[in-house]
Tab-separated table of C-alpha atoms in Angstrom:
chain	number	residue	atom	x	y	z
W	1	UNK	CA	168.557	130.084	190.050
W	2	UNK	CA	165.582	131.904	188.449
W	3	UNK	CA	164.540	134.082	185.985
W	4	UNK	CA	162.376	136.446	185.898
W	5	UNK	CA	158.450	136.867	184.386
W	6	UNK	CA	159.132	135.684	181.090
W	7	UNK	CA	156.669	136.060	178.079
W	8	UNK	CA	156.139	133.475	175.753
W	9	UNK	CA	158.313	135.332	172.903
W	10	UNK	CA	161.050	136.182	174.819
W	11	UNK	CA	161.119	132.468	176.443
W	12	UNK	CA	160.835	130.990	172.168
W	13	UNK	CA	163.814	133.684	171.869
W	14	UNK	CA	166.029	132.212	174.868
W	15	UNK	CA	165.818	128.952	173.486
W	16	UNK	CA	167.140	129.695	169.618
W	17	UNK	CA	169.830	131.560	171.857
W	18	UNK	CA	170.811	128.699	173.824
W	19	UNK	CA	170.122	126.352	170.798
W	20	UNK	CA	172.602	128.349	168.652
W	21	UNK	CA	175.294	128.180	171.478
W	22	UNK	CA	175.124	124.700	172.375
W	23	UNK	CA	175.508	123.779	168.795
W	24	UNK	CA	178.493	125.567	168.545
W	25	UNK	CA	180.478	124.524	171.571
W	26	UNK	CA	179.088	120.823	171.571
W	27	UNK	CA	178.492	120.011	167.773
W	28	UNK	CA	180.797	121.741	165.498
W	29	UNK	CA	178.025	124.321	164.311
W	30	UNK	CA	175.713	121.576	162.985
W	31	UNK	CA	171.940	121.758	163.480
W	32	UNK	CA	170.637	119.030	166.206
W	33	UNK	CA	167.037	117.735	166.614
W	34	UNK	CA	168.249	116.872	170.082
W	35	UNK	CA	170.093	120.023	171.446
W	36	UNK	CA	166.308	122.158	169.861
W	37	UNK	CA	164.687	120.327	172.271
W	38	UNK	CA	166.904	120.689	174.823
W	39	UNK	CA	167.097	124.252	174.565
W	40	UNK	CA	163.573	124.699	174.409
W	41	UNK	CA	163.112	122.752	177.696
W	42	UNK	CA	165.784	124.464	179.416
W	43	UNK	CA	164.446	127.592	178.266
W	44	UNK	CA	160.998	126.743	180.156
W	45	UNK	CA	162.279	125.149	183.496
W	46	UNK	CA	164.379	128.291	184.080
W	47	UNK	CA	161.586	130.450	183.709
W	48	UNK	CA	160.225	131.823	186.961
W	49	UNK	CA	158.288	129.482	188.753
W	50	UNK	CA	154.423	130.013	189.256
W	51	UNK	CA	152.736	131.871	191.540
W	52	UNK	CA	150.217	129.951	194.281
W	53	UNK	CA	148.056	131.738	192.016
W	54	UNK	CA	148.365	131.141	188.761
W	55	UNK	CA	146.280	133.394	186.413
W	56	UNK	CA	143.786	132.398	184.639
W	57	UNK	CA	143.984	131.405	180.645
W	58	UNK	CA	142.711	134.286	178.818
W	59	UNK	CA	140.090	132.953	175.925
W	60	UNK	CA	142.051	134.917	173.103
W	61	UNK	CA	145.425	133.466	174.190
W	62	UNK	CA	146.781	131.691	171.332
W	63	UNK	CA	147.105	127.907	171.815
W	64	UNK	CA	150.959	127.942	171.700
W	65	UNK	CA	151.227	130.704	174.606
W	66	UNK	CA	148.695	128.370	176.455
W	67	UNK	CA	151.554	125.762	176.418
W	68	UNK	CA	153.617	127.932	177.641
W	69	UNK	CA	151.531	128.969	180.394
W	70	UNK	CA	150.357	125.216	181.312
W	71	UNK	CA	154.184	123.906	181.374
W	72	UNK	CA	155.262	127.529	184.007
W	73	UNK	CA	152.158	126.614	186.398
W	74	UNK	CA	153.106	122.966	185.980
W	75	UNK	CA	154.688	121.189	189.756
W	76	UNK	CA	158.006	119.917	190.045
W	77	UNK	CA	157.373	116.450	189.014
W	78	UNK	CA	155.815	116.927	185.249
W	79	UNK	CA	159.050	119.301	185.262
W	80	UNK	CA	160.956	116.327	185.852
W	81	UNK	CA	159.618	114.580	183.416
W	82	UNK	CA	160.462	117.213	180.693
W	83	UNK	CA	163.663	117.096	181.969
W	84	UNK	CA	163.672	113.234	181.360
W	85	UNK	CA	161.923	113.081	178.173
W	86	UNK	CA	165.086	115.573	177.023
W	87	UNK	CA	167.892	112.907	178.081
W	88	UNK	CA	165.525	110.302	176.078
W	89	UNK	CA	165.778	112.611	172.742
W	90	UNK	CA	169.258	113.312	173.449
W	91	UNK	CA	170.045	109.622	173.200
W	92	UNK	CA	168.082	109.241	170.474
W	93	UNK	CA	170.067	107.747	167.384
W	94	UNK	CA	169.061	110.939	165.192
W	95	UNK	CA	171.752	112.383	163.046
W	96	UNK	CA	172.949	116.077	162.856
W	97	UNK	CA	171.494	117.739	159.508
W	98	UNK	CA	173.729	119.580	158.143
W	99	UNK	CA	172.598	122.753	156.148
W	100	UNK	CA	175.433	124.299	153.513
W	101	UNK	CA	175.407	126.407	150.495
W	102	UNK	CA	175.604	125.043	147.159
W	103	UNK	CA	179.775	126.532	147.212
W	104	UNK	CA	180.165	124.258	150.811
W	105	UNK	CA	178.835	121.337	149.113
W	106	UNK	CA	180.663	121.817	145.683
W	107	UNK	CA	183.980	122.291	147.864
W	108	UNK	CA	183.485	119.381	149.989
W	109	UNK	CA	182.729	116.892	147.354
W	110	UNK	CA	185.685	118.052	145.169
W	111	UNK	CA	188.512	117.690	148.531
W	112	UNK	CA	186.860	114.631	149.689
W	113	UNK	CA	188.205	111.327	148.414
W	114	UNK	CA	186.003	108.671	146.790
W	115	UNK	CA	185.337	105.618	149.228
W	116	UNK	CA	187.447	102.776	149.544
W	117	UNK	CA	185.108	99.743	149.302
W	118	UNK	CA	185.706	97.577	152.002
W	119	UNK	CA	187.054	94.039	151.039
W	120	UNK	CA	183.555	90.661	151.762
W	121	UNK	CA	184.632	89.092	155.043
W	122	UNK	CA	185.367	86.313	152.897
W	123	UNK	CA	187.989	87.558	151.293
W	124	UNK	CA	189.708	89.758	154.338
W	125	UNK	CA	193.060	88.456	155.385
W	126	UNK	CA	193.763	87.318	159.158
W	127	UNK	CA	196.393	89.220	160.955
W	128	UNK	CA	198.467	85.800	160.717
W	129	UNK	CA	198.519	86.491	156.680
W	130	UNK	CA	201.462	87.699	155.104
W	131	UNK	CA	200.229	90.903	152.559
W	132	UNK	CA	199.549	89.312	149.513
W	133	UNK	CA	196.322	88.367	147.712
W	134	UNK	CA	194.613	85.542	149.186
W	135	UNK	CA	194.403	81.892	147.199
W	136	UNK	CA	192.237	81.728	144.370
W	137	UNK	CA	192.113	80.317	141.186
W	138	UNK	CA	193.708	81.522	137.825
W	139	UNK	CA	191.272	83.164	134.706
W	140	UNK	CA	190.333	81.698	131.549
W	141	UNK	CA	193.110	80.402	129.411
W	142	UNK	CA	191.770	83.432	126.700
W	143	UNK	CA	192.429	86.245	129.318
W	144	UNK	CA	195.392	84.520	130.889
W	145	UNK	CA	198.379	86.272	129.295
W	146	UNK	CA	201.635	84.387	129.901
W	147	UNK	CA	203.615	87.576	129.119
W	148	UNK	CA	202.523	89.342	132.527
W	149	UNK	CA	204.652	86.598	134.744
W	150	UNK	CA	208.090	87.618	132.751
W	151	UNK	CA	210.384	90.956	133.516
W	152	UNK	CA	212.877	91.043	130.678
W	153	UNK	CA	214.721	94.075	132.758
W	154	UNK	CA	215.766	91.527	135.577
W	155	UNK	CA	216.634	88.807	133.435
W	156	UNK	CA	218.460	91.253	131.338
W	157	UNK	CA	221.760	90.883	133.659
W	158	UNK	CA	222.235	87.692	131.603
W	159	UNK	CA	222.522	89.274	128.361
W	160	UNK	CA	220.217	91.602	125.966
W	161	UNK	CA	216.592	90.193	125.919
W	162	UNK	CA	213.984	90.313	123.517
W	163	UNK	CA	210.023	89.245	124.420
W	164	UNK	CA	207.951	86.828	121.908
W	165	UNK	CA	204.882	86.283	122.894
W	166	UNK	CA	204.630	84.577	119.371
W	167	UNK	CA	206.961	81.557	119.901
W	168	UNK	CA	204.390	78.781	120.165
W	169	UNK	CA	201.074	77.806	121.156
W	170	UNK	CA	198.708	80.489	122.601
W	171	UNK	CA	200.104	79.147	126.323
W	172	UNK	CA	203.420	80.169	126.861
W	173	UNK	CA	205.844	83.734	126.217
W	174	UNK	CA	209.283	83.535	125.960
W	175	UNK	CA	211.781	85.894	126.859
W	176	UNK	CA	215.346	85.298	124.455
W	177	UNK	CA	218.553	86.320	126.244
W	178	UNK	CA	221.697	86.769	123.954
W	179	UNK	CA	224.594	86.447	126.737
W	180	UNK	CA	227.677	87.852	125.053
W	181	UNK	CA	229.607	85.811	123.109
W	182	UNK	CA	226.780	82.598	123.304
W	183	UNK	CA	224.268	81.306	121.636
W	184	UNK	CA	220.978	82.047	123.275
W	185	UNK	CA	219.066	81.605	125.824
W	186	UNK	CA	215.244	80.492	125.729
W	187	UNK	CA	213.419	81.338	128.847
W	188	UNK	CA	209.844	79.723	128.215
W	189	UNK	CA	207.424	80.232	130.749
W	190	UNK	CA	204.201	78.361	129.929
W	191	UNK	CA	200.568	76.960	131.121
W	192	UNK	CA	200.108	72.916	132.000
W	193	UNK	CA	197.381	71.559	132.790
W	194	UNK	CA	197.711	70.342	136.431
W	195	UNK	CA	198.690	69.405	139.249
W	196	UNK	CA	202.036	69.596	140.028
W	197	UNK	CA	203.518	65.829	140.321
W	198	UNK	CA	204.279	63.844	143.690
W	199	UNK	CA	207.112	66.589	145.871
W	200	UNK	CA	209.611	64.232	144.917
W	201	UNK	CA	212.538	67.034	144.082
W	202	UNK	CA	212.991	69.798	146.698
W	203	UNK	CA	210.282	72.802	146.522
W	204	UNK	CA	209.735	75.865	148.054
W	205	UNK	CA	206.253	78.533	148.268
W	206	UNK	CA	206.773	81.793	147.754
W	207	UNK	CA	203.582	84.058	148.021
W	208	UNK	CA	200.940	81.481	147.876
W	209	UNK	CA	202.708	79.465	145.148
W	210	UNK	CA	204.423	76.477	145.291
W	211	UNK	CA	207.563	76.088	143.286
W	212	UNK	CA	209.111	72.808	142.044
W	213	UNK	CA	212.780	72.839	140.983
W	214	UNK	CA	213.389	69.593	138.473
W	215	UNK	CA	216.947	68.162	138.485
W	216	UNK	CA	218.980	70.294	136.180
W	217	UNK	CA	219.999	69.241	132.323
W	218	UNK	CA	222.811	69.299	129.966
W	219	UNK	CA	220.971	72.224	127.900
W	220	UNK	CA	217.898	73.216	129.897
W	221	UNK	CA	216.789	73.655	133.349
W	222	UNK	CA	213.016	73.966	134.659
W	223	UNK	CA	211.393	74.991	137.572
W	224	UNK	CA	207.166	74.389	138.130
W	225	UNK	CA	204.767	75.847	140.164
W	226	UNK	CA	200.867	76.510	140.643
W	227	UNK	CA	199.189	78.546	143.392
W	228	UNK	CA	198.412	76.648	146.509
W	229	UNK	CA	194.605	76.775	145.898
W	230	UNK	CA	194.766	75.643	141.975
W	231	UNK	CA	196.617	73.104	141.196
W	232	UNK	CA	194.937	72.443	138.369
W	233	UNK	CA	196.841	74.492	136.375
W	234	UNK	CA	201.122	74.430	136.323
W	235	UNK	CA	203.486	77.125	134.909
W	236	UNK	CA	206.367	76.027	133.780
W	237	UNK	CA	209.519	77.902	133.620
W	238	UNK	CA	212.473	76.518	131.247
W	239	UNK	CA	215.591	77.701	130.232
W	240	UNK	CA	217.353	75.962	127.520
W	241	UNK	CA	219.571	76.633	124.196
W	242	UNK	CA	220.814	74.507	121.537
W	243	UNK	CA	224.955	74.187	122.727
W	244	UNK	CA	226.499	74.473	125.579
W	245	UNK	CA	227.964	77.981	127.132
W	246	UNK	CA	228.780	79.812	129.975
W	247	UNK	CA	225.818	81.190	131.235
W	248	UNK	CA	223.846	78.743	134.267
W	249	UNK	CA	220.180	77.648	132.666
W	250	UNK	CA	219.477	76.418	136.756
W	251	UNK	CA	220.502	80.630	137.707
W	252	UNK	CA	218.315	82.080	134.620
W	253	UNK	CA	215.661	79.491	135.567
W	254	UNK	CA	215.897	80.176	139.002
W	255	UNK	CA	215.819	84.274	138.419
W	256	UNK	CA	212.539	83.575	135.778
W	257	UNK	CA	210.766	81.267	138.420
W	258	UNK	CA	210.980	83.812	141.133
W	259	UNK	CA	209.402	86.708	138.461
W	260	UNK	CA	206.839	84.496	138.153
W	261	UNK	CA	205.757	83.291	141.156
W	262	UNK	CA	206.011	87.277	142.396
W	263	UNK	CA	203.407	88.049	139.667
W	264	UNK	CA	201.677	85.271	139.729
W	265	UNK	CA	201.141	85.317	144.081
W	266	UNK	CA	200.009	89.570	143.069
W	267	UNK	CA	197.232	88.904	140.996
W	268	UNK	CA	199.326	89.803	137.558
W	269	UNK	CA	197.305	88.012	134.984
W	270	UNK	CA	194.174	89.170	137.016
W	271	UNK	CA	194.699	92.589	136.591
W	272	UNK	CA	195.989	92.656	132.881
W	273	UNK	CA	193.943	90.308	131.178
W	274	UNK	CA	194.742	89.943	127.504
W	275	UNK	CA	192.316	90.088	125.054
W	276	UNK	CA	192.866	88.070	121.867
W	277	UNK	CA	191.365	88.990	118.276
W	278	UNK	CA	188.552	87.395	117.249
W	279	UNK	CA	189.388	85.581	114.129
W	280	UNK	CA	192.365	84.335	116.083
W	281	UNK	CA	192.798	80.227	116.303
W	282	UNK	CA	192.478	80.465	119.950
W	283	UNK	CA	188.646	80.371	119.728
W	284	UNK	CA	188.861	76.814	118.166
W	285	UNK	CA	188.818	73.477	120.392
W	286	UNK	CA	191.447	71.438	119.116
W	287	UNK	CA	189.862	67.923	120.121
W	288	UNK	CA	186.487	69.065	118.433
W	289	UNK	CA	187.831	69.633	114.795
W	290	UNK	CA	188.198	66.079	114.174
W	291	UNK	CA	185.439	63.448	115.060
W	292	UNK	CA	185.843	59.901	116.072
W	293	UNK	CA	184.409	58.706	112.607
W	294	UNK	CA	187.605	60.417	110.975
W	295	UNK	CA	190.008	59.170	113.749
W	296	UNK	CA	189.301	55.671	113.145
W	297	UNK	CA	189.259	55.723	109.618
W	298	UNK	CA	192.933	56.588	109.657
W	299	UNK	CA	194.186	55.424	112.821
W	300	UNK	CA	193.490	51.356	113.289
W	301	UNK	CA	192.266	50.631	116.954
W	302	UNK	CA	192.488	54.649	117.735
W	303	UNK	CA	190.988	55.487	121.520
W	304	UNK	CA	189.305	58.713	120.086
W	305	UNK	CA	186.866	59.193	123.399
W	306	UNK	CA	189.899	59.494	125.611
W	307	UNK	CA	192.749	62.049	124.107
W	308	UNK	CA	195.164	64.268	125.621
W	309	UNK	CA	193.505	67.571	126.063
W	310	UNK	CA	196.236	70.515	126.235
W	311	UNK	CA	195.836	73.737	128.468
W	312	UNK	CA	193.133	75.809	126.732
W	313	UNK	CA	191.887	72.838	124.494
W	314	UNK	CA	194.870	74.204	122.126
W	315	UNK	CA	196.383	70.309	122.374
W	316	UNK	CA	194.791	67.367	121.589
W	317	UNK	CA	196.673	63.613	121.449
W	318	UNK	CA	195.066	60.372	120.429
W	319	UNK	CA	196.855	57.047	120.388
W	320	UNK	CA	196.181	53.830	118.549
W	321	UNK	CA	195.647	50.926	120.917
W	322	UNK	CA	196.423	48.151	118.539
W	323	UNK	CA	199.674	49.769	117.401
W	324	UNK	CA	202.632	52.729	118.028
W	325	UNK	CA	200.413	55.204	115.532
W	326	UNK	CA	200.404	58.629	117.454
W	327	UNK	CA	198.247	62.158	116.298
W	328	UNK	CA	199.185	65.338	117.862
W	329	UNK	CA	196.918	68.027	116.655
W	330	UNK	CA	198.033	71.594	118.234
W	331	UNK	CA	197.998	75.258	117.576
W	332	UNK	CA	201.195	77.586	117.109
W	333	UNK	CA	202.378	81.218	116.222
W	334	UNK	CA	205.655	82.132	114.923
W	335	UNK	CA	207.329	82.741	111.542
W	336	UNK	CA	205.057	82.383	108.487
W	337	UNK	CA	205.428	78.886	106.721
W	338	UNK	CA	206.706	78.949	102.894
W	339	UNK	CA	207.927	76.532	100.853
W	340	UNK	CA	211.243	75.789	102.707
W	341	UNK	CA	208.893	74.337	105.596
W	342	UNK	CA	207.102	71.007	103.322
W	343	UNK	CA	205.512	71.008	99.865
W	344	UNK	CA	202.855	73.501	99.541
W	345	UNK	CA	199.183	72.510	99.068
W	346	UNK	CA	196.173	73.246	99.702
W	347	UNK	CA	193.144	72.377	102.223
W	348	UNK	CA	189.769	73.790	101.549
W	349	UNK	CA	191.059	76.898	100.939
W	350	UNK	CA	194.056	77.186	103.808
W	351	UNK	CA	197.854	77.497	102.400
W	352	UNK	CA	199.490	74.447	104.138
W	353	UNK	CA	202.769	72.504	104.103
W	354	UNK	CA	203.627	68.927	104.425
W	355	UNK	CA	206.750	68.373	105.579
W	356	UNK	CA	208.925	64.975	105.762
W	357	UNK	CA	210.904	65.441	108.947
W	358	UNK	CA	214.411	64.162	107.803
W	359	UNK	CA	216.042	63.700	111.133
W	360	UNK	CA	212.836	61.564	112.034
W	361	UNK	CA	212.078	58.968	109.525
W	362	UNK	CA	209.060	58.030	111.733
W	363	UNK	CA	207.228	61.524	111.349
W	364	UNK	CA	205.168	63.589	109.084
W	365	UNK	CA	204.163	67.785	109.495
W	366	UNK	CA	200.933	69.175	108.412
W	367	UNK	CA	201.176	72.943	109.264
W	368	UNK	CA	198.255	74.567	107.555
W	369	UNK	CA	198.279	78.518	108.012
W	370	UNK	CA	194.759	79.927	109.844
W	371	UNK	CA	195.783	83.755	109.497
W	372	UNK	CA	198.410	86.187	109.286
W	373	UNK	CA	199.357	89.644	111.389
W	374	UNK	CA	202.326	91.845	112.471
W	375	UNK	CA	203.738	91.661	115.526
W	376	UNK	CA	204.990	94.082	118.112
W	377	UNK	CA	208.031	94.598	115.860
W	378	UNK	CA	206.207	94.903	112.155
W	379	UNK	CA	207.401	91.149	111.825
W	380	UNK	CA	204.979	89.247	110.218
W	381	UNK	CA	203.764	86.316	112.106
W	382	UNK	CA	200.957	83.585	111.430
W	383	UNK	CA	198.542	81.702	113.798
W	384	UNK	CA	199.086	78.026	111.892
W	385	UNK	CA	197.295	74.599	113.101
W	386	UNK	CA	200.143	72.203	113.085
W	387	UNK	CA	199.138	67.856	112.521
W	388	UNK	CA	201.558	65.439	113.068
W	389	UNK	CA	201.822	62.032	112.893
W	390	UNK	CA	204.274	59.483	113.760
W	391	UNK	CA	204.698	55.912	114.093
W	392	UNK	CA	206.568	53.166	112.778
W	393	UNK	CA	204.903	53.211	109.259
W	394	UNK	CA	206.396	54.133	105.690
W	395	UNK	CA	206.762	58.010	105.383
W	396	UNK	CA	204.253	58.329	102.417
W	397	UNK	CA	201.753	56.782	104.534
W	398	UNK	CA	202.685	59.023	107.831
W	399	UNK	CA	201.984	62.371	105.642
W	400	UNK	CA	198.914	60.866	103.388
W	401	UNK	CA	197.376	60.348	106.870
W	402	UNK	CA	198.736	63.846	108.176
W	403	UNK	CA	197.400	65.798	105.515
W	404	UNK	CA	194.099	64.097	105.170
W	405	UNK	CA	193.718	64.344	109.039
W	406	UNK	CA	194.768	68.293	108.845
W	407	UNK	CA	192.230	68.277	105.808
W	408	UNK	CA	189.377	66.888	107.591
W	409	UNK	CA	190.324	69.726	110.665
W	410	UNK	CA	189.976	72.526	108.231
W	411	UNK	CA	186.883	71.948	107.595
W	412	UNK	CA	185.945	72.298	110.727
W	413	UNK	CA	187.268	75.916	111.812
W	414	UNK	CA	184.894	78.774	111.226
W	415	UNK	CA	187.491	81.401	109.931
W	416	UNK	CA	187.347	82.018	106.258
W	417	UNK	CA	190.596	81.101	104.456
């Protein structure tokens, strides 16, 4: 099939023609580099082919008609290799350029949803994974919020329930159910350091995190668990109350230990990390307010370079070696301390209260009070560092040691008093 004598303009004109229609059928009406080129070629090797003759190039033709000419008088085989070089572009890699108004682009943008970035192949779950975040380890004991693994709505078929995140150290939340006609109910749910002990009561894992259930109590019951890649840190779950009643602890416990290992295995205290004040007693190291120089001064044959050190450094334990002398320095938030909780004094500036503990003639309470705030309810509540002492020494001695300890502590903190 042939066409006949073409000029050079009306050839340039059949190949934005054909250009325009390919576009349209093949590429959704989006300019190609590829289907140009094409057309163009197309364009030339339909043209009529040349005369034995060809006529000779006239000296004012302009050098892109003398293209034109060349390629027509050109023999089969260079018109086979146009035809070749156009398969080359049209496999070329080149993208479509699209060419819209500033109303297209404004439209698209707004209807078009912002990407979805894709998760590190590190991180991407094998099909053999059930859906739930992959293992990793828990945050920082300041952003790790022990309220986020309670749901005071499910535990509330036990009785009405009431959330204190102010019921002790800066570790735990508790969650207070009032069953009807009982005393209550203290569901504590609180961070250990780890790991979890030797499997020796039964266990189960539920969404990456294993849960321990310990043998059941006259009046508490406590399940623990970590995740399966941390087990350096434990949350325990407990639910106990002061008398016996009705209600199971082991079901409450149960109900609260599933809760948390739910939130826990979704990433809960990831996503709603909790941000504590500044001034607040949290930012202190319990083992670092009193030094070894002060330990042994008090405490005869005290191992200071080897205490207990509590979740958060918000515990710290030291023992005597040479006797049953015991110092548990620790951090605590609840009601404010008056003068029903010890005889008020003071230390370097801090209200604090040294208490005789009558049903324990072997221990002596130093809680000094670090700052006061409202709660969630108006309530007000105090941040207080609480030193106690115990052994099997007189009573004046316990508290002259427990308030000179606490004294020495004081000292240390950088809050004003």
């Amino acid at each position: 099939m042939t066409i006949g004598p073409m000029s050079p303009t009306s050839r340039a004109l059949l190949s934005a023609v054909l250009g325009v229609a390919i576009n349209q059928i093949f590429n959704n009406g989006m300019f190609s580099l590829q289907w140009a080129i094409i057309s163009a070629v197309l364009a030339i090797l339909l043209a009529e082919p040349p005369s034995t003759n060809p006529p000779e190039l006239s000296p004012v033709e302009s050098p892109a008609n003398r293209v034109f000419t060349l390629i027509k008088g050109s023999p089969a085989n260079v018109k086979f290799c146009l035809l070749m070089l156009t398969v080359l572009v049209f496999a070329l890699p080149l993208r479509p350029i699209r060419i819209d108004s500033p109303a297209d682009q404004e439209s698209r943008a707004s209807s078009t949803p912002p990407p979805t970035p894709s998760p590190s192949p590190s991180m991407s779950p094998s099909p053999k994974d059930s859906p739930v975040r992959p293992p990793r380890s828990l945050p920082s004991p300041l952003a790790a919020d022990p309220c986020r693994l309670v749901d005071a709505v499910r535990l509330g078929r036990f009785g009405k329930t009431e959330i204190d995140p102010a019921y002790g150290n800066f570790d735990r939340c508790d969650v207070l159910i009032y069953p009807p006609g009982e005393d209550e109910v203290d569901v504590k749910v609180e961070f250990d350091p780890g790991p979890l002990p030797e499997q020796t009561t039964s266990s189960e894992t539920m969404k990456n995190v294993i849960v321990m259930k310990d043998p059941a109590q006259s009046t508490e019951c406590e399940r623990r668990m970590a995740l399966s890649a941390d087990n350096d840190t434990i949350v325990s779950v407990t639910a106990k109350r002061g008398e016996k009643g009705r209600a199971s602890l082991c079901d409450i416990a149960d109900t609260a230990a599933e809760i948390a290992a739910e939130k826990l295995g979704a990433g809960e205290l990831e996503k709603y990390p909790r941000s504590l004040p500044r001034d607040s007693l949290a930012n202190e190291d319990a083992c670092a307010l009193l030094s070894p120089d002060t330990l042994g001064e008090f405490v005869p044959g005290v191992d200071a370079a080897n205490p207990y050190v509590g979740y958060g450094d918000w515990t710290c334990k030291w023992s005597s070696t040479t006797g049953d002398l015991r110092v548990n320095l620790h951090f605590d938030q609840g009601r404010q301390p008056d003068s029903t909780d010890g005889a008020p004094t003071r230390l370097n500036g801090y209200r604090a209260f040294v208490e005789r503990w009558a049903d324990d003639e072997r221990t002596c309470l130093t809680q000094v009070v670090y700052r006061s705030y409202p709660d969630r309810y108006g309530r007000t509540k105090a941040e207080t560092l609480q030193l106690l002492v115990d052994g099997s020494f007189p009573m004046d001695r316990l508290c002259r040691v427990s308030t000179e300890l606490a004294r020495s502590a004081t000292a240390q903190l950088r809050g004003a008093a």
